[in-house]
Short mmCIF file of C-alpha atoms in Angstrom, two decimals:
data_model
loop_
_atom_site.label_atom_id
_atom_site.label_comp_id
_atom_site.label_asym_id
_atom_site.label_seq_id
_atom_site.Cartn_x
_atom_site.Cartn_y
_atom_site.Cartn_z
CA ASN M 81 117.63 79.47 100.20
CA PRO M 82 120.45 77.92 98.09
CA ASN M 83 122.77 77.46 101.10
CA GLU M 84 120.10 75.54 103.01
CA GLY M 85 119.54 73.35 99.95
CA GLU M 86 123.25 72.55 99.78
CA LYS M 87 123.34 71.71 103.48
CA LYS M 88 120.38 69.35 103.12
CA PHE M 89 122.04 67.70 100.11
CA ASP M 90 125.29 67.21 102.04
CA VAL M 91 123.42 65.66 104.98
CA VAL M 92 121.60 63.21 102.71
CA ILE M 93 124.84 62.18 100.99
CA GLU M 94 126.58 61.67 104.33
CA LEU M 95 123.68 59.54 105.62
CA ILE M 96 123.78 57.37 102.49
CA ILE M 97 127.55 56.93 102.77
CA ALA M 98 127.28 56.06 106.47
CA LEU M 99 124.54 53.51 105.71
CA VAL M 100 126.59 51.89 102.94
CA VAL M 101 129.70 51.73 105.14
CA SER M 102 127.63 50.11 107.89
CA LEU M 103 126.32 47.51 105.44
CA ILE M 104 129.83 46.79 104.13
CA LEU M 105 131.27 46.38 107.61
CA GLY M 106 128.29 44.32 108.79
CA PHE M 107 128.03 41.91 105.90
CA GLY M 108 131.77 41.96 105.21
CA GLY M 109 132.54 41.07 108.82
CA TRP M 110 129.94 38.26 108.68
CA PHE M 111 131.44 36.84 105.47
CA VAL M 112 135.01 37.01 106.85
CA TYR M 113 133.90 35.30 110.05
CA ALA M 114 132.11 32.60 108.06
CA THR M 115 135.21 32.02 105.92
CA VAL M 116 137.51 31.81 108.96
CA THR M 117 135.21 29.31 110.73
CA GLY M 118 134.92 27.17 107.60
CA THR M 119 131.20 27.78 107.08
CA PRO M 120 131.11 30.07 104.04
CA VAL M 121 127.86 31.82 103.18
CA VAL M 122 125.88 30.55 100.18
CA PHE M 123 123.65 32.93 98.17
CA PHE M 124 121.73 31.57 95.16
CA ASN M 125 124.02 28.55 94.93
CA HIS M 126 127.08 30.80 95.05
CA THR M 127 129.53 30.34 97.87
CA ILE M 128 130.94 33.62 99.19
CA VAL M 129 134.50 33.37 100.41
CA LEU M 130 135.86 36.63 101.79
CA THR M 131 139.12 36.99 103.66
CA ALA M 132 140.04 39.87 105.93
CA ASP M 133 142.61 41.33 103.50
CA LYS M 134 140.06 41.38 100.67
CA LEU M 135 137.53 43.16 102.90
CA VAL M 136 140.09 45.82 103.82
CA GLU M 137 141.01 46.20 100.13
CA PHE M 138 137.34 46.60 99.17
CA ILE M 139 136.78 49.22 101.90
CA ALA M 140 139.85 51.15 100.68
CA TYR M 141 138.51 51.18 97.12
CA PHE M 142 135.10 52.27 98.35
CA ASP M 143 136.63 55.02 100.49
CA SER M 144 138.52 56.38 97.48
CA LEU M 145 135.21 56.71 95.59
CA ILE M 146 133.38 58.65 98.32
CA TRP M 147 134.80 62.10 97.49
CA PRO M 148 134.24 61.80 93.68
CA ALA M 149 130.64 60.77 94.39
CA ILE M 150 130.12 63.82 96.66
CA ALA M 151 131.79 66.12 94.13
CA LEU M 152 129.61 64.77 91.33
CA GLY M 153 126.50 65.48 93.38
CA GLN M 154 127.69 69.01 94.14
CA ILE M 155 128.41 69.62 90.47
CA ILE M 156 124.89 68.56 89.56
CA THR M 157 123.46 70.87 92.22
CA MET M 158 125.75 73.72 91.17
CA LYS M 159 124.76 73.28 87.54
CA ALA M 160 121.10 73.68 88.41
CA ARG M 161 121.84 76.81 90.46
CA CYS M 162 124.08 78.29 87.75
CA LYS M 163 121.40 77.70 85.15
CA ALA M 164 118.86 79.61 87.23
CA SER M 165 121.38 82.40 87.97
CA LEU M 166 122.34 82.66 84.29
CA LYS M 167 118.69 83.14 83.37
CA ARG M 168 118.29 85.96 85.91
CA ILE M 169 121.53 87.66 84.75
CA SER M 170 120.55 87.30 81.10
CA ASP M 171 117.10 88.75 81.79
CA PHE M 172 118.75 91.69 83.57
CA LEU M 173 121.29 92.33 80.78
CA ASP M 174 118.63 92.00 78.09
CA TYR M 175 116.28 94.41 79.88
CA GLU M 176 115.70 97.45 77.77
CA GLU M 177 117.27 100.58 79.24
CA GLU M 178 114.61 103.13 80.09
CA ILE M 179 116.81 106.10 80.99
CA SER M 180 118.99 106.76 77.98
CA ASN M 181 120.26 109.55 75.78
CA CYS M 182 118.26 110.86 72.88
CA GLU M 183 119.75 110.98 69.39
CA ASN M 184 122.52 113.60 69.18
CA PRO M 185 122.43 114.62 72.86
CA VAL M 186 123.78 117.99 73.99
CA VAL M 187 127.13 117.50 75.72
CA VAL M 188 127.92 120.35 78.11
CA ASP M 189 131.13 121.23 79.93
CA SER M 190 129.66 124.00 82.06
CA ILE M 191 126.30 125.55 82.92
CA GLN M 192 125.17 128.73 84.66
CA GLY M 193 122.62 126.90 86.83
CA GLU M 194 119.34 128.46 85.72
CA ILE M 195 116.45 125.98 86.15
CA GLU M 196 112.91 126.30 84.86
CA PHE M 197 109.89 124.03 85.27
CA LYS M 198 107.06 124.57 82.77
CA ASN M 199 103.77 122.87 83.62
CA PHE M 200 105.75 119.92 84.94
CA SER M 201 103.76 116.88 86.08
CA PHE M 202 105.03 113.47 87.10
CA LYS M 203 103.49 110.10 87.94
CA HIS M 204 105.36 107.00 89.07
CA ALA M 205 104.62 103.92 86.99
CA SER M 206 103.57 101.99 90.10
CA LYS M 207 101.05 104.61 91.22
CA LEU M 208 97.73 105.75 89.80
CA ASP M 209 97.78 109.34 91.02
CA PRO M 210 100.44 111.87 89.94
CA VAL M 211 103.05 112.88 92.52
CA LEU M 212 103.45 116.36 91.06
CA THR M 213 100.96 118.34 88.99
CA ASP M 214 101.41 121.45 86.85
CA ILE M 215 104.61 122.80 88.50
CA SER M 216 105.77 126.06 86.92
CA LEU M 217 108.65 128.06 88.41
CA LYS M 218 112.02 129.52 87.52
CA ILE M 219 115.19 129.36 89.61
CA ASN M 220 117.73 131.97 88.67
CA ALA M 221 121.39 131.04 88.38
CA GLY M 222 123.19 131.52 91.68
CA GLU M 223 120.10 131.42 93.90
CA SER M 224 119.86 129.38 97.06
CA ILE M 225 116.45 127.69 97.07
CA GLY M 226 114.59 125.74 99.73
CA VAL M 227 111.96 123.06 99.12
CA VAL M 228 109.47 122.32 101.89
CA GLY M 229 106.21 120.47 102.29
CA ARG M 230 104.73 117.59 104.19
CA ILE M 231 106.14 114.06 103.80
CA GLY M 232 105.22 112.37 100.53
CA ARG M 233 104.37 115.58 98.69
CA GLY M 234 106.96 115.17 95.91
CA LYS M 235 109.97 117.13 97.21
CA THR M 236 112.48 114.38 96.39
CA THR M 237 110.81 113.61 93.06
CA LEU M 238 111.13 117.27 92.07
CA VAL M 239 114.90 117.40 92.61
CA ASN M 240 115.53 113.87 91.29
CA SER M 241 113.99 114.89 87.99
CA LEU M 242 116.90 117.33 87.56
CA LEU M 243 119.33 114.39 87.67
CA ARG M 244 117.50 112.58 84.84
CA LEU M 245 116.62 109.69 87.10
CA TYR M 246 113.26 109.68 85.32
CA ASN M 247 112.05 110.23 81.81
CA VAL M 248 109.99 113.41 81.83
CA GLU M 249 107.84 114.98 79.18
CA LYS M 250 109.80 117.16 76.76
CA GLY M 251 109.34 120.85 77.19
CA THR M 252 108.70 120.69 80.94
CA ILE M 253 112.18 121.12 82.49
CA TYR M 254 114.94 123.39 81.23
CA ILE M 255 118.46 123.99 82.50
CA ASP M 256 120.09 127.06 80.98
CA ASN M 257 117.25 127.09 78.44
CA ILE M 258 118.13 123.58 77.24
CA ASP M 259 115.47 120.89 77.50
CA ILE M 260 116.65 118.38 80.09
CA MET M 261 115.66 115.49 77.81
CA ASP M 262 118.17 116.76 75.21
CA PHE M 263 121.16 116.68 77.58
CA ASP M 264 123.80 114.00 77.52
CA ILE M 265 123.02 112.27 80.81
CA ALA M 266 126.62 111.71 81.93
CA SER M 267 127.68 115.30 81.26
CA LEU M 268 124.59 116.70 83.00
CA ARG M 269 125.05 114.60 86.13
CA ASN M 270 128.73 115.52 86.20
CA LEU M 271 127.71 119.16 86.65
CA ILE M 272 125.37 118.50 89.58
CA ALA M 273 126.51 117.69 93.12
CA TYR M 274 123.89 115.64 94.93
CA VAL M 275 123.53 114.59 98.56
CA PRO M 276 120.69 112.03 98.85
CA GLN M 277 118.57 111.26 101.89
CA ASP M 278 120.22 107.85 102.26
CA ASN M 279 123.89 108.79 102.54
CA PHE M 280 126.25 106.14 101.24
CA LEU M 281 129.89 106.00 102.29
CA PHE M 282 132.34 103.43 100.98
CA SER M 283 134.50 101.22 103.14
CA ASP M 284 137.46 103.51 102.63
CA THR M 285 139.24 106.37 104.37
CA VAL M 286 137.42 109.58 105.22
CA GLU M 287 139.76 111.40 102.85
CA ASN M 288 138.89 109.18 99.88
CA ASN M 289 135.19 109.35 100.67
CA ILE M 290 135.28 113.15 100.59
CA ASN M 291 137.49 113.26 97.49
CA PHE M 292 135.33 110.75 95.60
CA SER M 293 135.25 113.02 92.54
CA ASN M 294 139.09 113.16 92.53
CA LYS M 295 138.95 116.93 92.10
CA GLY M 296 140.61 118.09 95.29
CA THR M 297 143.99 118.41 96.92
CA LYS M 298 144.54 117.73 100.62
CA GLU M 299 143.83 121.39 101.34
CA ASP M 300 140.61 121.21 99.32
CA ILE M 301 139.52 118.15 101.29
CA GLU M 302 140.03 119.95 104.60
CA GLU M 303 138.22 123.02 103.29
CA ALA M 304 135.27 120.84 102.24
CA ALA M 305 135.22 119.23 105.68
CA LYS M 306 135.19 122.67 107.29
CA PHE M 307 132.36 123.72 104.98
CA ALA M 308 130.33 120.75 106.26
CA ASP M 309 131.44 121.47 109.85
CA VAL M 310 132.94 118.00 110.26
CA HIS M 311 136.66 118.86 110.23
CA ASP M 312 136.91 119.05 114.03
CA ASN M 313 135.30 115.61 114.36
CA ILE M 314 137.66 114.09 111.82
CA VAL M 315 140.87 115.37 113.44
CA GLU M 316 139.71 113.85 116.72
CA PHE M 317 139.64 110.39 115.13
CA LYS M 318 142.68 108.27 115.95
CA GLU M 319 143.73 108.07 112.30
CA GLY M 320 142.34 111.48 111.32
CA TYR M 321 141.47 111.71 107.63
CA GLN M 322 142.91 108.20 107.13
CA THR M 323 140.23 106.67 109.35
CA VAL M 324 138.37 103.88 107.54
CA THR M 325 134.64 104.52 107.73
CA GLY M 326 133.53 100.92 107.22
CA GLU M 327 130.82 99.78 104.81
CA ARG M 328 128.13 102.50 104.51
CA GLY M 329 129.97 104.47 107.21
CA VAL M 330 129.15 101.99 109.95
CA THR M 331 131.80 103.45 112.29
CA LEU M 332 130.33 106.97 112.12
CA SER M 333 127.28 108.62 113.62
CA GLY M 334 124.35 109.66 111.44
CA GLY M 335 125.31 113.32 111.61
CA GLN M 336 128.94 112.60 110.71
CA LYS M 337 127.86 110.56 107.68
CA GLN M 338 125.61 113.37 106.49
CA ARG M 339 128.31 116.00 106.89
CA ILE M 340 130.96 113.90 105.10
CA SER M 341 128.47 113.43 102.26
CA ILE M 342 127.95 117.20 102.12
CA ALA M 343 131.72 117.72 102.04
CA ARG M 344 131.95 115.22 99.16
CA ALA M 345 129.36 117.23 97.23
CA TYR M 346 130.97 120.59 98.01
CA ILE M 347 134.47 119.58 96.86
CA LYS M 348 133.01 118.82 93.43
CA ASP M 349 132.40 122.58 93.06
CA SER M 350 129.43 122.05 90.74
CA PRO M 351 127.29 124.89 89.41
CA ILE M 352 124.24 123.12 90.89
CA MET M 353 124.21 121.42 94.28
CA ILE M 354 121.20 119.56 95.70
CA LEU M 355 120.86 118.64 99.38
CA ASP M 356 117.92 116.29 99.86
CA ASP M 357 117.05 116.54 103.57
CA SER M 358 120.76 116.18 104.26
CA VAL M 359 121.02 117.97 107.61
CA SER M 360 118.22 116.14 109.42
CA ALA M 361 120.65 114.28 111.71
CA VAL M 362 122.72 117.26 112.83
CA ASP M 363 122.06 119.65 115.70
CA VAL M 364 120.69 123.15 115.16
CA LYS M 365 124.06 124.89 115.63
CA THR M 366 125.78 122.67 113.04
CA GLU M 367 122.85 123.16 110.67
CA GLU M 368 123.18 126.94 110.97
CA THR M 369 126.91 126.73 110.27
CA ILE M 370 126.39 124.66 107.13
CA LEU M 371 123.64 126.96 105.84
CA LYS M 372 125.80 130.01 106.52
CA ASN M 373 128.64 128.39 104.56
CA ILE M 374 126.26 127.67 101.68
CA GLN M 375 125.31 131.35 101.48
CA GLU M 376 128.91 132.55 101.71
CA LYS M 377 131.00 129.93 99.90
CA ARG M 378 128.50 128.96 97.21
CA LYS M 379 127.56 132.50 96.35
CA GLY M 380 126.90 132.71 92.62
CA LYS M 381 126.17 128.98 92.35
CA THR M 382 122.70 127.42 92.43
CA THR M 383 121.93 125.46 95.57
CA ILE M 384 118.68 123.58 96.29
CA VAL M 385 117.99 122.44 99.86
CA VAL M 386 115.12 120.02 100.51
CA ALA M 387 114.10 120.15 104.15
CA SER M 388 111.50 118.97 106.61
CA ARG M 389 112.29 121.79 109.06
CA VAL M 390 111.55 125.43 108.25
CA SER M 391 114.65 126.51 110.18
CA THR M 392 116.77 124.77 107.55
CA VAL M 393 115.59 127.03 104.72
CA ASN M 394 114.27 130.24 106.28
CA LYS M 395 117.45 132.17 105.44
CA LEU M 396 117.70 131.09 101.80
CA ASP M 397 116.81 133.37 98.89
CA ARG M 398 113.48 131.77 98.06
CA ILE M 399 111.47 128.71 99.10
CA ILE M 400 109.32 126.31 97.09
CA VAL M 401 106.26 125.16 99.05
CA LEU M 402 104.58 121.96 97.81
CA ALA M 403 101.12 120.93 98.97
CA ASP M 404 99.23 117.91 97.66
CA GLY M 405 101.60 117.58 94.71
CA LYS M 406 101.07 121.17 93.58
CA LEU M 407 103.07 124.37 93.87
CA GLU M 408 101.39 126.33 96.64
CA ALA M 409 103.92 129.17 96.66
CA PHE M 410 107.41 130.13 95.56
CA ASP M 411 108.63 133.26 97.28
CA THR M 412 110.94 134.71 99.91
CA PRO M 413 110.55 133.45 103.51
CA GLU M 414 109.07 136.80 104.55
CA ASN M 415 106.38 136.77 101.84
CA LEU M 416 105.53 133.12 102.42
CA LEU M 417 104.37 134.01 105.93
CA LYS M 418 101.67 136.09 104.23
CA VAL M 419 100.66 133.90 101.27
CA SER M 420 101.35 130.23 102.11
CA PRO M 421 99.11 128.41 104.62
CA THR M 422 101.38 125.35 104.57
CA TYR M 423 104.48 127.43 105.34
CA GLN M 424 102.61 129.35 108.05
CA LYS M 425 101.56 126.08 109.70
CA MET M 426 105.10 124.69 109.54
CA VAL M 427 106.48 127.84 111.17
CA TYR M 428 103.78 127.73 113.85
CA LEU M 429 104.47 124.07 114.66
CA GLN M 430 108.20 124.73 114.82
CA GLU M 431 107.71 127.65 117.21
CA LEU M 432 105.40 125.48 119.32
CA GLU M 433 108.01 122.74 119.40
CA LYS M 434 110.65 125.19 120.60
CA GLU M 435 108.36 126.38 123.37
CA VAL M 436 107.67 122.81 124.50
CA GLU M 437 111.36 121.95 124.48
CA GLY M 438 112.16 125.13 126.37
CA GLY M 439 109.50 124.39 128.97
CA SER M 440 110.69 120.80 129.44
CA ARG M 441 114.13 122.04 130.30
#
């Protein structure tokens, strides 16, 4: 820890200075006393004559040199730290960028929102086994799609691949029949609204957090908040939409942070919106309101909802079911009850949970 090192250095310097001052006062006082009494001290045939005024003068000179000596030591320590920091910064800046545009990327201003996966497989560099294997499906423009499966089965990886957070094999993902690896990354991401699992809010007002994309008026901001069913909470705050959320939204509850993040994505009005398990901290009634708003207010726009609860997606157009990194089924909620064992089990467990909760009440 650099701060602990500095503290230790300061303590050592102060101890040395205190020791030297003690020696000066001790020997200086002895020499002055010897001079006053007429019995000067003799060292190596040299008689030491020291008067009180000379001792005070010497101490004053020594005192004036203490701070420069401390500063010099700190500069030496700081130089060593800066050298190490410079090396780390240089290594970071010199690191070759892995996610970058291809030559002559396709810059797009708008898309319809059609998404197709063709034999898509993905493996993280740090893992031996692939997260996803041979995923083939097509999402039509304007559909609302759910993604379900057990934890660690690749749901987040599937949607993150649409944001070009990874390099994927060419010819495996298409958006509007354009290979995702051919897109200009900035223009593609600008057309996708994304709400991650770990919601991040800036230490700013609620209004500025919602209007992060700078695309909305005050009325648009309120409409987005109503879409995320957080408007009523906001107006109850003492400062309303001017309430400062604190770093990472520390002054808000988990559900409020999620809903403000959803409002921030909605106001962007993107042709594709991705919600990655973004209603896990809200109650069932609020969840139903948000999903109803998605179906009504994002009609004609593609929306993908990753969820751990079946109730979150059972009213969407179609649902992707992932099991062991593979596509088990991709169908309507009604048909999945007939063809998908994973979906059937999730529905059964959810019904069982409701019964238990109802009985406990």
